[in-house]
Coordinates of C-alpha atoms in Angstrom, one line a residue:
Chain A
M1 CA 0.0 0.0 0.0
K2 CA 1.2 3.5 -0.8
I3 CA 2.2 6.0 2.0
D4 CA -0.4 8.5 1.0
Q5 CA -3.1 5.8 1.0
I6 CA -2.1 4.7 4.5
K7 CA -2.4 8.1 6.0
K8 CA -6.0 8.1 4.7
L9 CA -6.8 5.1 6.9
H10 CA -7.5 7.5 9.8
Q11 CA -10.8 8.1 8.1
K12 CA -13.6 5.6 8.1
K13 CA -14.4 6.3 4.5
Y14 CA -11.0 5.2 3.3
R15 CA -10.8 2.2 5.7
Q16 CA -14.0 1.0 4.0
E17 CA -12.6 1.8 0.5
F18 CA -9.3 0.0 1.1
G19 CA -10.6 -2.6 3.6
C20 CA -7.7 -2.0 6.0
C21 CA -7.1 -0.3 9.3
L22 CA -4.0 1.0 11.2
V23 CA -2.5 -0.6 14.3
E24 CA 0.1 1.9 15.8
G25 CA 2.9 1.5 18.3
E26 CA 5.0 -1.2 19.7
H27 CA 2.6 -2.5 22.3
L28 CA -0.3 -2.9 19.8
V29 CA 1.9 -4.4 17.1
L30 CA 3.1 -7.0 19.7
E31 CA -0.5 -7.8 20.6
L32 CA -1.3 -8.2 16.9
E33 CA 1.6 -10.5 16.4
N34 CA 0.5 -12.6 19.4
A35 CA -3.0 -12.7 18.0
A36 CA -1.6 -13.9 14.7
K37 CA -0.4 -17.1 16.4
H38 CA -4.1 -18.2 16.8
N39 CA -5.5 -16.4 13.7
P40 CA -3.7 -17.2 10.5
K41 CA -5.6 -14.6 8.5
L42 CA -3.6 -11.9 10.3
A43 CA -0.5 -13.0 8.3
A44 CA -1.8 -10.6 5.7
A45 CA -0.8 -7.6 7.8
T46 CA 2.1 -5.4 6.6
L47 CA 4.5 -3.7 9.0
Y48 CA 5.9 -0.2 8.4
V49 CA 8.9 0.7 10.5
T50 CA 11.5 3.5 10.8
S51 CA 15.2 2.6 11.1
D52 CA 14.7 2.4 15.0
Y53 CA 12.8 -0.8 14.4
A54 CA 14.9 -2.2 11.5
D55 CA 15.8 -5.2 13.7
W56 CA 12.3 -5.9 14.8
S57 CA 11.6 -9.5 13.9
S58 CA 8.0 -10.1 12.8
P59 CA 5.8 -12.7 11.1
F60 CA 4.5 -9.9 8.9
E61 CA 6.0 -8.4 5.7
K62 CA 8.1 -5.4 6.8
V63 CA 8.7 -2.1 4.9
E64 CA 11.2 0.4 6.1
V65 CA 10.2 4.1 5.8
S66 CA 11.7 7.4 6.8
A67 CA 10.8 9.2 10.0
K68 CA 9.1 11.9 7.9
Q69 CA 7.0 9.2 6.1
M70 CA 6.1 7.6 9.5
A71 CA 5.0 11.0 10.9
S72 CA 2.7 11.5 7.9
M73 CA 1.1 8.1 8.4
S74 CA 0.8 8.2 12.2
D75 CA -2.2 9.3 14.3
T76 CA 0.0 10.5 17.2
K77 CA 2.1 13.6 17.7
T78 CA 5.2 11.6 18.5
P79 CA 5.0 8.4 16.4
Q80 CA 6.8 5.4 17.9
G81 CA 8.2 4.4 14.5
I82 CA 6.2 1.2 14.1
L83 CA 2.7 0.6 12.7
A84 CA 0.8 -2.2 10.9
V85 CA -1.7 -2.0 8.1
V86 CA -4.2 -4.9 8.7
P87 CA -7.1 -6.2 6.5
M88 CA -10.2 -5.5 8.7
D89 CA -11.8 -8.8 7.7
A90 CA -8.9 -10.6 9.2
I91 CA -9.0 -9.0 12.6
A92 CA -11.8 -10.4 14.6
P93 CA -11.8 -14.1 15.5
T94 CA -14.5 -16.3 13.9
N95 CA -17.9 -15.7 15.3
H96 CA -19.3 -18.6 17.3
E97 CA -23.0 -18.9 17.7
Q98 CA -22.7 -20.3 21.2
L99 CA -21.0 -17.2 22.6
T100 CA -23.1 -14.9 24.7
A101 CA -23.9 -11.7 22.7
I102 CA -23.5 -8.1 23.9
Y103 CA -25.5 -5.8 21.6
L104 CA -24.6 -2.1 21.7
H105 CA -27.0 0.2 20.1
E106 CA -25.4 3.4 18.6
I107 CA -22.5 3.6 21.1
Q108 CA -20.6 6.8 20.3
D109 CA -17.5 7.1 22.6
P110 CA -14.3 5.4 21.3
G111 CA -13.0 5.0 24.8
N112 CA -16.2 3.3 26.0
L113 CA -16.0 0.8 23.1
G114 CA -12.3 0.1 23.7
T115 CA -12.8 -0.5 27.4
I116 CA -15.8 -2.8 26.7
L117 CA -13.7 -4.8 24.2
R118 CA -10.9 -5.2 26.8
T119 CA -13.5 -6.5 29.3
L120 CA -15.0 -9.0 26.8
A121 CA -11.5 -10.3 25.9
W122 CA -10.6 -10.5 29.6
F123 CA -13.5 -12.7 30.5
G124 CA -13.9 -14.6 27.2
G125 CA -17.1 -16.4 26.2
F126 CA -18.6 -13.2 24.7
R127 CA -19.1 -11.7 21.2
L128 CA -19.9 -8.2 20.3
L129 CA -22.8 -7.0 18.0
L130 CA -22.8 -3.4 17.0
S131 CA -25.8 -1.5 15.5
A132 CA -25.4 0.7 12.5
G133 CA -24.6 4.3 13.6
S134 CA -22.1 3.0 16.3
V135 CA -18.5 4.3 16.5
D136 CA -16.3 2.4 14.1
P137 CA -14.4 -0.3 16.0
F138 CA -11.5 0.1 13.6
N139 CA -11.2 3.8 14.5
P140 CA -7.6 4.2 15.8
K141 CA -8.8 5.6 19.1
V142 CA -10.9 2.4 19.7
I143 CA -8.0 0.2 18.8
R144 CA -5.7 2.1 21.1
S145 CA -8.1 2.1 24.1
S146 CA -8.9 -1.6 23.5
M147 CA -5.1 -2.3 24.1
G148 CA -5.3 -5.0 21.4
A149 CA -8.4 -6.7 22.8
L150 CA -10.1 -6.0 19.4
F151 CA -8.0 -8.9 18.0
H152 CA -9.6 -11.4 20.4
V153 CA -13.3 -10.6 20.4
P154 CA -15.7 -11.9 17.7
M155 CA -17.6 -9.0 16.2
E156 CA -20.5 -8.4 13.9
L157 CA -21.2 -4.9 12.5
D158 CA -24.3 -3.1 11.4
V159 CA -26.6 -5.6 13.1
D160 CA -30.3 -4.7 12.8
I161 CA -31.9 -4.7 16.3
T162 CA -35.1 -6.1 14.8
T163 CA -33.3 -9.3 13.8
L164 CA -32.3 -10.2 17.3
P165 CA -35.5 -12.1 18.3
E166 CA -35.1 -14.7 15.5
R167 CA -31.4 -15.2 16.5
F168 CA -31.6 -15.4 20.3
N169 CA -33.7 -17.3 22.8
A170 CA -33.8 -14.8 25.6
I171 CA -32.9 -11.1 25.3
G172 CA -32.1 -9.0 28.3
C173 CA -31.7 -5.2 28.4
L174 CA -30.1 -2.9 30.9
D175 CA -32.5 -0.1 31.9
M176 CA -33.2 2.3 34.8
E177 CA -35.9 0.0 36.1
G178 CA -36.0 -3.7 36.0
A179 CA -35.2 -6.8 38.0
S180 CA -31.9 -6.8 39.9
L181 CA -28.8 -7.8 38.0
S182 CA -28.3 -10.5 40.6
A183 CA -31.7 -12.1 39.9
P184 CA -31.2 -15.7 38.5
E185 CA -33.1 -14.8 35.3
F186 CA -30.3 -12.4 34.3
K187 CA -27.9 -15.3 33.6
A188 CA -30.4 -17.1 31.5
C189 CA -30.2 -14.6 28.6
D190 CA -28.1 -15.2 25.5
C191 CA -28.2 -11.6 24.3
Y192 CA -27.9 -8.4 26.2
I193 CA -28.9 -5.0 24.8
F194 CA -27.3 -1.7 25.9
G195 CA -28.3 1.7 24.6
N196 CA -26.5 4.9 23.5
E197 CA -24.6 7.0 26.1
A198 CA -27.1 9.8 26.1
R199 CA -30.4 8.2 25.0
G200 CA -30.2 4.8 26.7
V201 CA -31.9 1.7 25.4
P202 CA -34.0 2.1 22.3
R203 CA -37.5 2.0 23.8
E204 CA -39.3 1.9 20.5
Y205 CA -38.0 -1.6 19.9
L206 CA -38.2 -3.1 23.3
D207 CA -41.8 -4.4 23.2
S208 CA -41.3 -6.3 19.9
L209 CA -38.0 -7.7 21.1
N210 CA -39.7 -9.1 24.1
A211 CA -36.6 -8.1 26.1
K212 CA -36.5 -8.5 29.9
A213 CA -35.3 -5.4 31.7
F214 CA -32.6 -5.5 34.4
T215 CA -31.1 -2.8 36.5
I216 CA -27.9 -2.3 38.5
P217 CA -29.4 -1.1 41.8
G218 CA -28.1 2.3 43.0
V219 CA -28.9 4.8 45.7
G220 CA -30.3 7.4 43.4
L221 CA -27.8 10.3 43.9
I222 CA -26.9 10.5 40.2
E223 CA -28.7 9.8 37.0
S224 CA -26.8 7.0 35.5
L225 CA -23.7 4.9 35.4
N226 CA -21.2 5.4 32.6
L227 CA -22.2 3.1 29.7
A228 CA -19.0 1.1 29.7
T229 CA -19.3 0.6 33.4
A230 CA -22.9 -0.8 33.0
V231 CA -21.7 -3.2 30.3
N232 CA -18.6 -4.2 32.2
I233 CA -20.5 -4.9 35.5
S234 CA -23.2 -6.9 33.5
V235 CA -20.5 -9.0 31.8
Y236 CA -18.9 -9.7 35.2
E237 CA -22.2 -10.7 36.7
R238 CA -23.1 -12.9 33.7
Q239 CA -19.9 -15.0 34.0
R240 CA -19.7 -14.8 37.8
Chain B
M1 CA -13.4 36.7 41.6
K2 CA -11.9 38.5 38.5
I3 CA -12.3 37.1 35.0
D4 CA -8.6 36.8 34.5
Q5 CA -8.3 34.8 37.8
I6 CA -11.1 32.5 36.8
K7 CA -9.5 31.5 33.5
K8 CA -6.4 30.5 35.5
L9 CA -8.5 27.9 37.4
H10 CA -7.8 25.4 34.5
Q11 CA -4.4 25.0 36.1
K12 CA -3.9 23.0 39.3
K13 CA -1.4 25.6 40.6
Y14 CA -4.0 28.4 40.6
R15 CA -6.8 26.2 41.9
Q16 CA -4.6 25.6 44.9
E17 CA -3.7 29.3 45.1
F18 CA -7.3 30.5 44.9
G19 CA -8.9 27.4 46.6
C20 CA -11.6 27.2 43.9
C21 CA -12.4 25.1 40.8
L22 CA -14.6 25.5 37.7
V23 CA -17.9 23.7 37.0
E24 CA -18.9 24.2 33.4
G25 CA -22.1 23.8 31.5
E26 CA -25.8 23.6 32.2
H27 CA -25.8 19.9 33.2
L28 CA -23.0 20.1 35.7
V29 CA -24.3 23.4 37.2
L30 CA -27.7 21.7 37.6
E31 CA -26.0 18.8 39.4
L32 CA -24.2 21.3 41.6
E33 CA -27.4 23.1 42.5
N34 CA -29.0 19.7 43.4
A35 CA -26.0 18.8 45.5
A36 CA -26.3 22.2 47.3
K37 CA -29.7 21.1 48.7
H38 CA -27.9 18.5 50.9
N39 CA -24.6 20.4 51.3
P40 CA -25.0 24.0 52.6
K41 CA -21.4 24.8 52.2
L42 CA -21.9 24.8 48.4
A43 CA -24.0 28.0 48.8
A44 CA -20.6 29.8 48.5
A45 CA -20.5 29.0 44.8
T46 CA -20.7 31.9 42.2
L47 CA -22.4 31.5 38.9
Y48 CA -21.1 33.3 35.7
V49 CA -23.6 33.4 32.8
T50 CA -24.0 35.1 29.5
S51 CA -27.2 36.8 28.5
D52 CA -28.5 33.4 27.2
Y53 CA -28.8 32.4 30.9
A54 CA -29.9 35.7 32.3
D55 CA -33.2 34.2 33.5
W56 CA -31.6 31.1 35.1
S57 CA -32.8 31.0 38.7
S58 CA -30.1 29.7 41.0
P59 CA -29.4 29.5 44.8
F60 CA -25.9 30.9 44.0
E61 CA -24.8 34.5 43.5
K62 CA -25.0 35.2 39.7
V63 CA -22.7 37.5 37.6
E64 CA -23.5 38.3 34.0
V65 CA -20.6 38.4 31.6
S66 CA -20.1 38.9 27.9
A67 CA -19.8 36.0 25.4
K68 CA -16.2 37.0 24.9
Q69 CA -15.5 36.9 28.7
M70 CA -17.2 33.5 28.9
A71 CA -15.1 32.2 26.1
S72 CA -11.9 33.3 27.9
M73 CA -13.0 31.5 31.1
S74 CA -14.2 28.3 29.5
D75 CA -12.4 25.0 29.0
T76 CA -14.4 24.1 25.9
K77 CA -14.4 25.3 22.3
T78 CA -18.0 26.2 22.3
P79 CA -18.8 27.4 25.8
Q80 CA -22.4 26.8 26.9
G81 CA -22.6 30.3 28.5
I82 CA -22.9 29.1 32.1
L83 CA -20.2 28.1 34.7
A84 CA -19.8 28.1 38.4
V85 CA -16.7 28.9 40.5
V86 CA -16.8 26.7 43.6
P87 CA -14.6 26.6 46.7
M88 CA -13.0 23.2 46.6
D89 CA -13.3 22.5 50.3
A90 CA -17.1 22.8 50.0
I91 CA -17.4 20.2 47.2
A92 CA -17.1 16.7 48.7
P93 CA -19.6 15.6 51.4
T94 CA -18.3 15.1 54.9
N95 CA -16.1 12.0 55.2
H96 CA -17.6 9.2 57.3
E97 CA -15.3 6.8 58.9
Q98 CA -17.8 4.0 58.5
L99 CA -17.8 4.2 54.7
T100 CA -15.8 1.6 52.7
A101 CA -12.6 3.1 51.4
I102 CA -11.4 2.9 47.8
Y103 CA -7.7 3.9 47.7
L104 CA -6.2 4.8 44.3
H105 CA -2.5 5.0 44.1
E106 CA -1.2 7.5 41.5
I107 CA -4.1 7.2 39.2
Q108 CA -3.4 9.2 36.1
D109 CA -6.3 9.3 33.6
P110 CA -9.0 11.9 34.2
G111 CA -11.6 9.8 32.4
N112 CA -10.8 6.8 34.7
L113 CA -11.2 8.9 37.8
G114 CA -14.4 10.5 36.6
T115 CA -15.9 7.1 35.8
I116 CA -14.9 5.7 39.2
L117 CA -16.5 8.7 41.0
R118 CA -19.7 8.1 39.0
T119 CA -19.7 4.4 40.1
L120 CA -19.0 5.3 43.8
A121 CA -21.9 7.9 43.8
W122 CA -24.2 5.4 42.0
F123 CA -23.8 2.6 44.7
G124 CA -23.3 4.9 47.7
G125 CA -21.6 3.7 50.9
F126 CA -18.0 4.4 49.6
R127 CA -15.4 7.1 50.0
L128 CA -12.4 7.8 47.9
L129 CA -8.8 8.2 49.1
L130 CA -6.3 9.4 46.6
S131 CA -2.5 9.2 46.9
A132 CA -0.2 12.1 46.2
G133 CA 0.8 12.1 42.5
S134 CA -2.8 11.2 41.4
V135 CA -4.7 13.2 38.8
D136 CA -6.3 16.2 40.5
P137 CA -10.1 15.4 41.0
F138 CA -10.8 19.1 40.5
N139 CA -9.3 19.0 37.0
P140 CA -12.2 20.1 34.7
K141 CA -11.9 16.9 32.7
V142 CA -12.4 14.8 35.8
I143 CA -15.4 17.0 36.9
R144 CA -16.9 16.6 33.4
S145 CA -16.5 12.9 33.1
S146 CA -17.8 12.4 36.7
M147 CA -21.0 14.0 35.4
G148 CA -21.3 15.7 38.8
A149 CA -20.7 12.6 40.9
L150 CA -17.8 14.5 42.4
F151 CA -20.3 16.4 44.5
H152 CA -21.6 13.3 46.2
V153 CA -18.5 11.2 47.1
P154 CA -16.5 11.9 50.2
M155 CA -12.8 12.3 49.3
E156 CA -9.5 12.6 51.0
L157 CA -6.4 13.8 49.0
D158 CA -2.7 13.1 49.4
V159 CA -3.3 10.1 51.6
D160 CA 0.0 8.4 52.5
I161 CA -0.3 4.6 51.7
T162 CA 1.8 3.8 54.8
T163 CA -0.9 5.2 57.1
L164 CA -3.6 2.8 55.9
P165 CA -2.9 -0.1 58.3
E166 CA -3.5 2.1 61.4
R167 CA -6.8 3.4 59.9
F168 CA -8.3 0.2 58.6
N169 CA -9.0 -3.3 59.9
A170 CA -8.6 -5.3 56.7
I171 CA -7.0 -4.1 53.5
G172 CA -7.6 -5.8 50.2
C173 CA -5.8 -5.1 46.9
L174 CA -6.5 -6.0 43.3
D175 CA -3.7 -7.8 41.7
M176 CA -3.0 -10.2 38.8
E177 CA -2.9 -13.1 41.2
G178 CA -5.0 -13.6 44.3
A179 CA -8.2 -15.1 45.7
S180 CA -11.2 -14.7 43.5
L181 CA -13.3 -11.5 43.9
S182 CA -16.3 -13.7 44.7
A183 CA -14.5 -15.3 47.7
P184 CA -16.3 -14.3 51.0
E185 CA -13.1 -12.7 52.4
F186 CA -13.4 -10.0 49.7
K187 CA -16.4 -8.4 51.3
A188 CA -14.7 -8.4 54.8
C189 CA -12.2 -5.6 53.8
D190 CA -12.9 -2.0 54.8
C191 CA -10.2 -0.6 52.4
Y192 CA -9.3 -1.6 48.8
I193 CA -6.1 -0.5 47.1
F194 CA -5.8 -0.1 43.3
G195 CA -2.6 0.7 41.5
N196 CA -1.6 3.1 38.7
E197 CA -2.8 2.4 35.1
A198 CA 0.6 1.3 33.9
R199 CA 2.4 0.0 37.0
G200 CA -0.4 -1.7 38.9
V201 CA -0.4 -2.0 42.7
P202 CA 2.7 -0.6 44.5
R203 CA 4.4 -3.8 45.5
E204 CA 7.0 -2.2 47.7
Y205 CA 4.3 -1.4 50.2
L206 CA 2.2 -4.5 50.1
D207 CA 4.0 -6.6 52.7
S208 CA 4.0 -3.9 55.3
L209 CA 0.3 -3.2 54.6
N210 CA -0.6 -6.8 55.2
A211 CA -2.9 -6.5 52.3
K212 CA -4.9 -9.5 51.0
A213 CA -4.7 -9.9 47.2
F214 CA -7.8 -10.5 45.1
T215 CA -8.1 -11.0 41.4
I216 CA -10.9 -10.8 38.8
P217 CA -10.6 -14.1 37.1
G218 CA -10.1 -13.9 33.3
V219 CA -9.1 -16.3 30.4
G220 CA -5.7 -14.8 29.9
L221 CA -6.0 -13.5 26.3
I222 CA -5.0 -10.0 27.3
E223 CA -2.8 -8.5 30.0
S224 CA -5.2 -6.5 32.1
L225 CA -8.5 -4.9 32.5
N226 CA -8.8 -1.2 32.3
L227 CA -8.2 0.3 35.8
A228 CA -11.6 1.9 36.1
T229 CA -13.2 -1.4 35.0
A230 CA -11.3 -3.2 37.8
V231 CA -12.4 -0.7 40.4
N232 CA -16.0 -0.6 39.2
I233 CA -16.4 -4.4 39.1
S234 CA -14.8 -4.6 42.6
V235 CA -17.2 -1.9 43.9
Y236 CA -20.2 -3.8 42.4
E237 CA -19.0 -7.1 44.0
R238 CA -18.4 -5.4 47.4
Q239 CA -22.0 -4.1 47.6
R240 CA -23.6 -7.1 45.8

């Protein structure tokens, strides 16, 4: 891939056009190389390095570039001198129908999505479904805040919420009112729906989804938990 | 307070000199006004508004400023036209010795601290202890990401970790190895220690603290959970 194409991968439009995303920095590249041990499709990644990383041994094809070229490709003010271009369709592990699904409806914050991916990878046994209109999981900010967890979590994008009832046996949703998270029915669901940071769960669909509402009991001093916190606590409770 | 002093409150140095911090935007000011109903010390806050908010009724003294003055005071690119200057020693509710303590050692990320404050306010029954060298909780980014939860959580700053054993009966710490979080001993602690985002718990102190280690069991695909996620799950488990 050409240098001036790579720098365009910071924009979703070009990630979709070229089918690739950027993985920047030593730590994330190491995570990518580790993930490649279990996911042969990742061998299609290409590494771009400055002379600082000329000796870096990698399973990926390696291209040396100048510091100036690296700066033009990089998302950060002080580039580390190492980045990988990765085909997006190679990144997520194969989806398994038996994994518990976490469905996020129009999640917006890259840091929230990155943190959630880290939690799903930590616990294992989960897959992520994202609605249309969600933040792009291949956004460099998401990849960075996921600390590489993105390479370990099966994902489906642009999932239509109305298709969930035909795919899952029991749908739960997190809401301001509902049964306690520690109720035994909570663990019986195979898909959990979480709403957007500002608007919460999409009420217009809940009836037709036949979703059971659960809540994380609080003392009422503040309006809501952070979205990622609500997801992370739910995931913890589900596997507890 | 003068306009050119207020704009300096974005810097910790001047917050300490003037003893005040900034609370920006309609949502946070509303949260502050709500908190003032239970915390009379907050009546010492001063509100600065542009003509857009001239009719805003508030328990606080109100000063009208020009849009240009507001822009010079504000932390955001598009100021909402309303902010409050609040004495920092009025903000946190009175500390209660019987509340469970969450001790954060050199936490760095403002978003992590804000999210943790939100979680502590949500569940209630907790207080926050921060070590020296932690991010300033009166940093505008922390206040913003706490969504006002800062006004509801008792806090102590610059707490020396070596003083914890004389103050608490049973100290727990979250670490990569330890008993499971769901072990009954976990709930028996009255103080929980969490380490810095990159370095984890401060091992050099752990022996003398006689801290019991706990872990959030994972499948080992990634190195760690996000710090705020580890705190939030622990807080959930503690009050479960």
